[in-house]
Coordinates of C-alpha atoms (C1' of nucleotides) in Angstrom, one line a residue:
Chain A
X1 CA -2.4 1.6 -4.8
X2 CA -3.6 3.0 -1.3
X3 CA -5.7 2.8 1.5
X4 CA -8.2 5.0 -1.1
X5 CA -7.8 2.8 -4.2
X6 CA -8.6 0.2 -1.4
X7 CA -11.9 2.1 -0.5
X8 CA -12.5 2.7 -3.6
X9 CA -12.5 -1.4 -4.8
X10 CA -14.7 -2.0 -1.9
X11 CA -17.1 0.4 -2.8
X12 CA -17.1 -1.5 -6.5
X13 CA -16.8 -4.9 -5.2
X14 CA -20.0 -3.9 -3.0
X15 CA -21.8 -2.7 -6.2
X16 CA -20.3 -2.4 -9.4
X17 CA -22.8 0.1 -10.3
X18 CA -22.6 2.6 -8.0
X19 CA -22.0 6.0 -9.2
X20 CA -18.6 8.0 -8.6
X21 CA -20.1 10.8 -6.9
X22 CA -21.6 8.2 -4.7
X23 CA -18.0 6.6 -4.0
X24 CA -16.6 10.0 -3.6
X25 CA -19.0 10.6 -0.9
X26 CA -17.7 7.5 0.5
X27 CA -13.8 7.8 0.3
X28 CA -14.3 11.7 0.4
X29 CA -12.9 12.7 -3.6
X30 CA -15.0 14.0 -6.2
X31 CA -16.6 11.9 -8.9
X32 CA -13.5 12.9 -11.2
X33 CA -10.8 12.0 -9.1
X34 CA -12.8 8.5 -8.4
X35 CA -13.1 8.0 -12.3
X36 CA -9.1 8.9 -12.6
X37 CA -8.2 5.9 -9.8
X38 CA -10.8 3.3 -11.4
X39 CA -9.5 4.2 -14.7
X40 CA -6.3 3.6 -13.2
X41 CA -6.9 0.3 -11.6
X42 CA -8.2 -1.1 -14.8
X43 CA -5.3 -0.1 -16.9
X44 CA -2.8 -1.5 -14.2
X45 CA -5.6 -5.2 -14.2
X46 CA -5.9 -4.5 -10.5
X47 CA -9.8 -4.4 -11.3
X48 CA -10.4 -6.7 -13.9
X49 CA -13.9 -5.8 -14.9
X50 CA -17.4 -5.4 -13.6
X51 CA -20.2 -8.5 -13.6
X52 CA -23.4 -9.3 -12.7
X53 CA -23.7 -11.8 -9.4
X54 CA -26.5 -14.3 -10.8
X55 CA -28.1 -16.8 -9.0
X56 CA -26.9 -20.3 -10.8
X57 CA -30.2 -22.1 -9.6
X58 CA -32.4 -19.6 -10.7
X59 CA -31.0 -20.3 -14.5
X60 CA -31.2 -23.5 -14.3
X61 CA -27.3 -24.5 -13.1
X62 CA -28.2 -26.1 -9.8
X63 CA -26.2 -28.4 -9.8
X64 CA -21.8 -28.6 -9.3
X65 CA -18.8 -31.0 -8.6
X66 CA -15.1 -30.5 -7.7
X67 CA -13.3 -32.9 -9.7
X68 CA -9.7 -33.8 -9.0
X69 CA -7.8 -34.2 -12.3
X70 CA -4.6 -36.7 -12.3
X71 CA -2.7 -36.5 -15.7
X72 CA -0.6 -38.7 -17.9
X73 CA 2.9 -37.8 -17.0
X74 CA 4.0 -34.2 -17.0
X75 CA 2.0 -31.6 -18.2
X76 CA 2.2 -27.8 -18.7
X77 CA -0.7 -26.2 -16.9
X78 CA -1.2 -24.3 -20.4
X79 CA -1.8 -27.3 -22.0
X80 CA -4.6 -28.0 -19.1
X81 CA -5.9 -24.9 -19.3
X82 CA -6.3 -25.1 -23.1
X83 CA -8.4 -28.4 -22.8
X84 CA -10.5 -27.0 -20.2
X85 CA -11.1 -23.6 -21.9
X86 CA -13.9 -25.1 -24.4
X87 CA -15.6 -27.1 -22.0
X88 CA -18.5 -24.6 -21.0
X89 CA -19.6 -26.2 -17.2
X90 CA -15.9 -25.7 -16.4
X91 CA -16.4 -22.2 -14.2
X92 CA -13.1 -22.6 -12.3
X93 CA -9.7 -24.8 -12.4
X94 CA -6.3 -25.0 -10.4
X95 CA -3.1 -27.0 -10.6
X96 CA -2.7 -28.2 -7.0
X97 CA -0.2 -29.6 -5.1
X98 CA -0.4 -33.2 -3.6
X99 CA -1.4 -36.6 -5.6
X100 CA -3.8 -34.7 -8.2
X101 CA -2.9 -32.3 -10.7
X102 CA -5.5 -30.2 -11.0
X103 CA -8.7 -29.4 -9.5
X104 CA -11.8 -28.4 -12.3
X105 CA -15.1 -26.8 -10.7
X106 CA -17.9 -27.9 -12.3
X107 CA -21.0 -26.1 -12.8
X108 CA -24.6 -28.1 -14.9
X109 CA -28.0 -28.2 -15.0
X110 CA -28.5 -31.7 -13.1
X111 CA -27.4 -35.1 -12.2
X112 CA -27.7 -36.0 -15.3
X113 CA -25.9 -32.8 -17.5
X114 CA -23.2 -33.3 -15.1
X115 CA -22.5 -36.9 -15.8
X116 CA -22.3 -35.9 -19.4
X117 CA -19.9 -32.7 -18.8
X118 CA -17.7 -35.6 -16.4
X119 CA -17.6 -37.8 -19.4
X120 CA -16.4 -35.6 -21.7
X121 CA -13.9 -33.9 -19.1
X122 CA -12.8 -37.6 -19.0
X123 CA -12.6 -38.0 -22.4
X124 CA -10.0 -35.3 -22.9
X125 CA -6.6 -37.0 -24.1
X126 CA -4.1 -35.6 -21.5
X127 CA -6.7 -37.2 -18.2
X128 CA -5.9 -40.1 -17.2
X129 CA -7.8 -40.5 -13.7
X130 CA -10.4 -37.9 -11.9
X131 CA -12.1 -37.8 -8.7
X132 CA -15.3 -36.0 -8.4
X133 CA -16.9 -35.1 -5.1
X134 CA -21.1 -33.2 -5.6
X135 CA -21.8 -30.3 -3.9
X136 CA -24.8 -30.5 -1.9
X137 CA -25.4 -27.4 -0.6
X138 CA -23.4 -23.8 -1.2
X139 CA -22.8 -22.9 2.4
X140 CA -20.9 -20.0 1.6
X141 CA -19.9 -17.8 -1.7
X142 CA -18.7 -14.1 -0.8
X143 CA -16.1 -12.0 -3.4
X144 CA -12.8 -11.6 -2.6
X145 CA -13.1 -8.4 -0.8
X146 CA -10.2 -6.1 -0.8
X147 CA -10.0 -4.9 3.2
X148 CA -9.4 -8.5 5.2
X149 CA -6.3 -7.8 7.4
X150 CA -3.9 -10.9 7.3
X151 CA -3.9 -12.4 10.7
Chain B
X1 CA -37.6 -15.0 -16.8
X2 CA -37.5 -15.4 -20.9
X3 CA -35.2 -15.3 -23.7
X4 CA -34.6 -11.6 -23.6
X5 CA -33.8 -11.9 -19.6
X6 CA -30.7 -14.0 -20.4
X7 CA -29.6 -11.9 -23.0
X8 CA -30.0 -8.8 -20.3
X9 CA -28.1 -11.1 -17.7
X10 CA -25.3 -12.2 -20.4
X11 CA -24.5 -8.0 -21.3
X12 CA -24.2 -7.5 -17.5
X13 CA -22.3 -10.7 -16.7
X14 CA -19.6 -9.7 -19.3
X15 CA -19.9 -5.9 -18.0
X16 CA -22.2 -5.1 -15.0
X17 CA -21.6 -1.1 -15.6
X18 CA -22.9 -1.1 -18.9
X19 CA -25.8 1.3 -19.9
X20 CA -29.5 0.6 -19.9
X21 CA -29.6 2.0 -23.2
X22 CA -26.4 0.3 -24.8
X23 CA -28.1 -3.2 -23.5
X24 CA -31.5 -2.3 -24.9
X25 CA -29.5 -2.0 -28.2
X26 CA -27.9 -5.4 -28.0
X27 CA -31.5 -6.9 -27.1
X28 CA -33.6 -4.7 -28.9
X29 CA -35.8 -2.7 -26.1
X30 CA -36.0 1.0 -24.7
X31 CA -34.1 1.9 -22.0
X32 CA -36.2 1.9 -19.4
X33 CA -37.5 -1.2 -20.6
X34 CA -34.2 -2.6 -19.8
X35 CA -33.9 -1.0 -16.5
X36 CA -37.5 -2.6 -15.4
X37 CA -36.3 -6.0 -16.3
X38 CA -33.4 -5.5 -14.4
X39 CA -35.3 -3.8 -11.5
X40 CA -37.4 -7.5 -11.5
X41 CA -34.7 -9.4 -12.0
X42 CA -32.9 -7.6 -8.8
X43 CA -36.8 -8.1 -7.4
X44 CA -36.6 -12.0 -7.8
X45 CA -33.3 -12.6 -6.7
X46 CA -32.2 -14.1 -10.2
X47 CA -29.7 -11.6 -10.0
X48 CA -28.0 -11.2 -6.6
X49 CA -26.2 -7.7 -7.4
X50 CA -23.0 -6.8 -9.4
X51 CA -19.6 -6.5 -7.9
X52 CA -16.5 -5.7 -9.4
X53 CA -13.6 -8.3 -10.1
X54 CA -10.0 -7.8 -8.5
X55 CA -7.0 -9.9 -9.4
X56 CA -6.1 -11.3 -5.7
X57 CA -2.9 -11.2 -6.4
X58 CA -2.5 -7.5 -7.2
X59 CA -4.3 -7.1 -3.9
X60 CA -2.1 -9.2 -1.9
X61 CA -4.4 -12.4 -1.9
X62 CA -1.7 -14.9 -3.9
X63 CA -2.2 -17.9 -2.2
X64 CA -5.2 -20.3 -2.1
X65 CA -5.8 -23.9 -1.4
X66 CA -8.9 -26.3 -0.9
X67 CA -9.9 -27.8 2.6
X68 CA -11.9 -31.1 2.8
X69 CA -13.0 -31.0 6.2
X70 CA -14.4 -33.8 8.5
X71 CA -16.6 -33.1 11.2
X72 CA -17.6 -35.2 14.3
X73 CA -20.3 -37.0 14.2
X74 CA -23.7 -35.8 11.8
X75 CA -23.5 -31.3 11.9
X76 CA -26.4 -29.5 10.3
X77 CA -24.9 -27.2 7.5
X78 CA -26.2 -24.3 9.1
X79 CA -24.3 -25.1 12.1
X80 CA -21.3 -25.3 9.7
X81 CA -21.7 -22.5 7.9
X82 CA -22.4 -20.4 11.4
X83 CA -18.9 -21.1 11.8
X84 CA -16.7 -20.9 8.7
X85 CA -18.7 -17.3 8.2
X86 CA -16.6 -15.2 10.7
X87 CA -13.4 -16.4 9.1
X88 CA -12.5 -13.8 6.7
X89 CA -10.2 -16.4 4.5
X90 CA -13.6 -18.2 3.4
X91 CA -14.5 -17.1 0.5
X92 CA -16.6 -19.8 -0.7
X93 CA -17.8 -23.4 1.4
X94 CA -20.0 -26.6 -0.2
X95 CA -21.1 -29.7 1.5
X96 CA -20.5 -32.5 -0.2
X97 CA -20.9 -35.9 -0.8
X98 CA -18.1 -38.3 -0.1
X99 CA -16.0 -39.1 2.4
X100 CA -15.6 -35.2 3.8
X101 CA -18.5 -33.0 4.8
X102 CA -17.5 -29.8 3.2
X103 CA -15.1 -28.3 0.9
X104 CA -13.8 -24.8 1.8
X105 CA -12.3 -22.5 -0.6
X106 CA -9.6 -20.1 1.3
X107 CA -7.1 -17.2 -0.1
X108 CA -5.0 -15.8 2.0
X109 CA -2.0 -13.4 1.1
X110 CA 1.0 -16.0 2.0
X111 CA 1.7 -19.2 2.5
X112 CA 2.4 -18.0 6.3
X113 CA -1.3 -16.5 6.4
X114 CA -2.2 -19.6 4.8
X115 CA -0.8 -21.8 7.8
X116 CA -2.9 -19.3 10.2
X117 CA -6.0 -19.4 9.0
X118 CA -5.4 -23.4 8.7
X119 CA -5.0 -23.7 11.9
X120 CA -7.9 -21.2 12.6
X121 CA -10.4 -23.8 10.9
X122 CA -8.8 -26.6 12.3
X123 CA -9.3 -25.0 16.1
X124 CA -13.1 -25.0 15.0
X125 CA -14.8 -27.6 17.7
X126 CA -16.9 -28.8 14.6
X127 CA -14.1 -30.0 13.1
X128 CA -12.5 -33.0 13.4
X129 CA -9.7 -33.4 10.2
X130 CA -9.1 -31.2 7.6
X131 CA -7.0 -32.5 4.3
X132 CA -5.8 -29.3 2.2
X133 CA -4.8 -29.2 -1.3
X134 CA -2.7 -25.8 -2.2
X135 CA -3.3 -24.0 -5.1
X136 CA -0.4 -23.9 -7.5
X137 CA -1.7 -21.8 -10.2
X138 CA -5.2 -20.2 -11.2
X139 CA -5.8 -22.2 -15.0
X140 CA -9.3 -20.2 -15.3
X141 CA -12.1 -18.2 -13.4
X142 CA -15.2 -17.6 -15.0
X143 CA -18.4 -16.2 -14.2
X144 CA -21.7 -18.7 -14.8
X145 CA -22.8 -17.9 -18.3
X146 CA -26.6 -17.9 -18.4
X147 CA -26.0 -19.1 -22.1
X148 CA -24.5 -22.2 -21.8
X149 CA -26.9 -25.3 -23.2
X150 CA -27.0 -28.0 -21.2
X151 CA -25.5 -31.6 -23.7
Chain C
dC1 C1' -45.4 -4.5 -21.4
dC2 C1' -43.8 -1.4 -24.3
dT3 C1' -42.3 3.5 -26.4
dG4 C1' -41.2 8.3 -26.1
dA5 C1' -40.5 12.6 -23.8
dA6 C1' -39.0 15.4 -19.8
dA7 C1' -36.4 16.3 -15.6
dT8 C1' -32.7 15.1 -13.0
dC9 C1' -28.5 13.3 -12.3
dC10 C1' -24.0 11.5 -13.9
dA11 C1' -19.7 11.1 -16.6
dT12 C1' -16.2 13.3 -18.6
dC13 C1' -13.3 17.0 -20.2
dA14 C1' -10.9 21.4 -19.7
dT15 C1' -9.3 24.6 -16.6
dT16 C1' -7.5 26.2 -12.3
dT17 C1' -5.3 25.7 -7.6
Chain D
dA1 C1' -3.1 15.0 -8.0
dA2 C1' -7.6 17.0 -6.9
dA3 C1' -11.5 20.5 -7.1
dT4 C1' -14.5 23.1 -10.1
dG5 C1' -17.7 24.1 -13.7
dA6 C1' -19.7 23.1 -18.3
dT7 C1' -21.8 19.9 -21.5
dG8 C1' -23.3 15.8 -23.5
dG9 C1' -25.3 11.6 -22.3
dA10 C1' -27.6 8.4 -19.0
dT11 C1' -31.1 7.3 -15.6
dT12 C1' -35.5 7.5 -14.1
dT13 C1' -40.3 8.8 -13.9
dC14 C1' -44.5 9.4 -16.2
dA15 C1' -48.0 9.8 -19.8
dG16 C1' -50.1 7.2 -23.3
dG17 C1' -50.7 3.2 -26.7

DNA sequence: CCTGAAATCCATCATTT
DNA sequence: AAATGATGGATTTCAGG
């Protein structure tokens, strides 16, 4: 891992499907020796994979909610995760420091699928409280990109 | 936008530098039938772009938290987002409803870099109070299927 | 709106420095 | 570790149904 490999992510993180000669151009290697360093970064998980950037409204998911998750007692965060896992409108979670003990980011179709994917977040056996708070309006939504200089 | 568009958008959700001609197989069309829908999809905005995605932590971004912030008075979320833009730390920002007017979403490398950019957002004239809930552990991170049925 | 073919470009491997 | 050159496969354009 280097200032190339660094490059290199950017380059992917801009667009997945750009071509290694084209990132070669960019970081100055040929198409090869890209190929070797993605290959690389995959194998070592420092890239996880490649995805499409969809627009959530646009199929119909318009609609999400941070909900902060208080459990019964003390609970592995495996054991969280494991409940969570099934529950399709559950795009993100976190255990979290503070009262709650987990924060689950919720992503439906409307008001109303929303309620229902709340309900049955609630209904799992190891919640006892949440707090939900809508989202109104995405102000902001970028990838994590590799080349942000800490402070 | 029909059944066939999702099933493009699932194959490059799950692997954005998959072939035209390996996604025609899945879905049953030519290549270059594939790469037109895609081309319109790209058109339309459905899909934003595809990006590539890193593991924070094997990059040096380890530590995240959510901000609830509290502004003065009524802001215009443009106004809002004008400012939280600049700060490399945001990677994503919502109004909500509630008590707070938005949530921000930061990742920073440390705890220390953390505390900086904190303070960064909290030096924001727009801003009156922040209340900020550290991330303990990522339980899941998923990209919005297109596939998911709403009930 | 699709298929199928043709030209170009790319990925990938073996070889060399 | 990276450049180079060869080849098999992909992308992309275009003609035609």
């Amino acid at each position: 891992m280097n200032t190339i490999d660094q490059r290199i992510i950017s380059c992917l993180v801009a667009n997945a499907r750009s071509s290694y000669a084209d990132i070669g151009k960019v970081v100055g290697l040929s198409a090869p020796a890209v190929k070797r360093r993605v290959d690389r970064l995959l194998e070592t998980g420092v890239l996880r994979g490649f995805t499409a950037v969809v627009d959530p409204e646009a199929l119909g998911w318009g609609t999400e909610a941070f909900v902060e998750v208080h459990c019964q007692g003390n609970i592995a965060p495996a054991r969280i995760r494991a409940r969570l896992e099934p529950l399709p409108e559950v795009v993100a979670a976190y255990t979290v420091s503070g009262a709650a003990d987990a924060i689950v980011h919720l992503r439906a179709a409307d008001i109303h699928h929303l309620e229902t994917a709340l309900e049955r977040l609630r209904g799992l056996e190891i919640i006892d409280r949440t707090v939900s708070t809508v989202v109104l309006s995405r102000l902001l939504e970028r990838p994590p990109t590799p080349d942000r200089n800490p402070e």
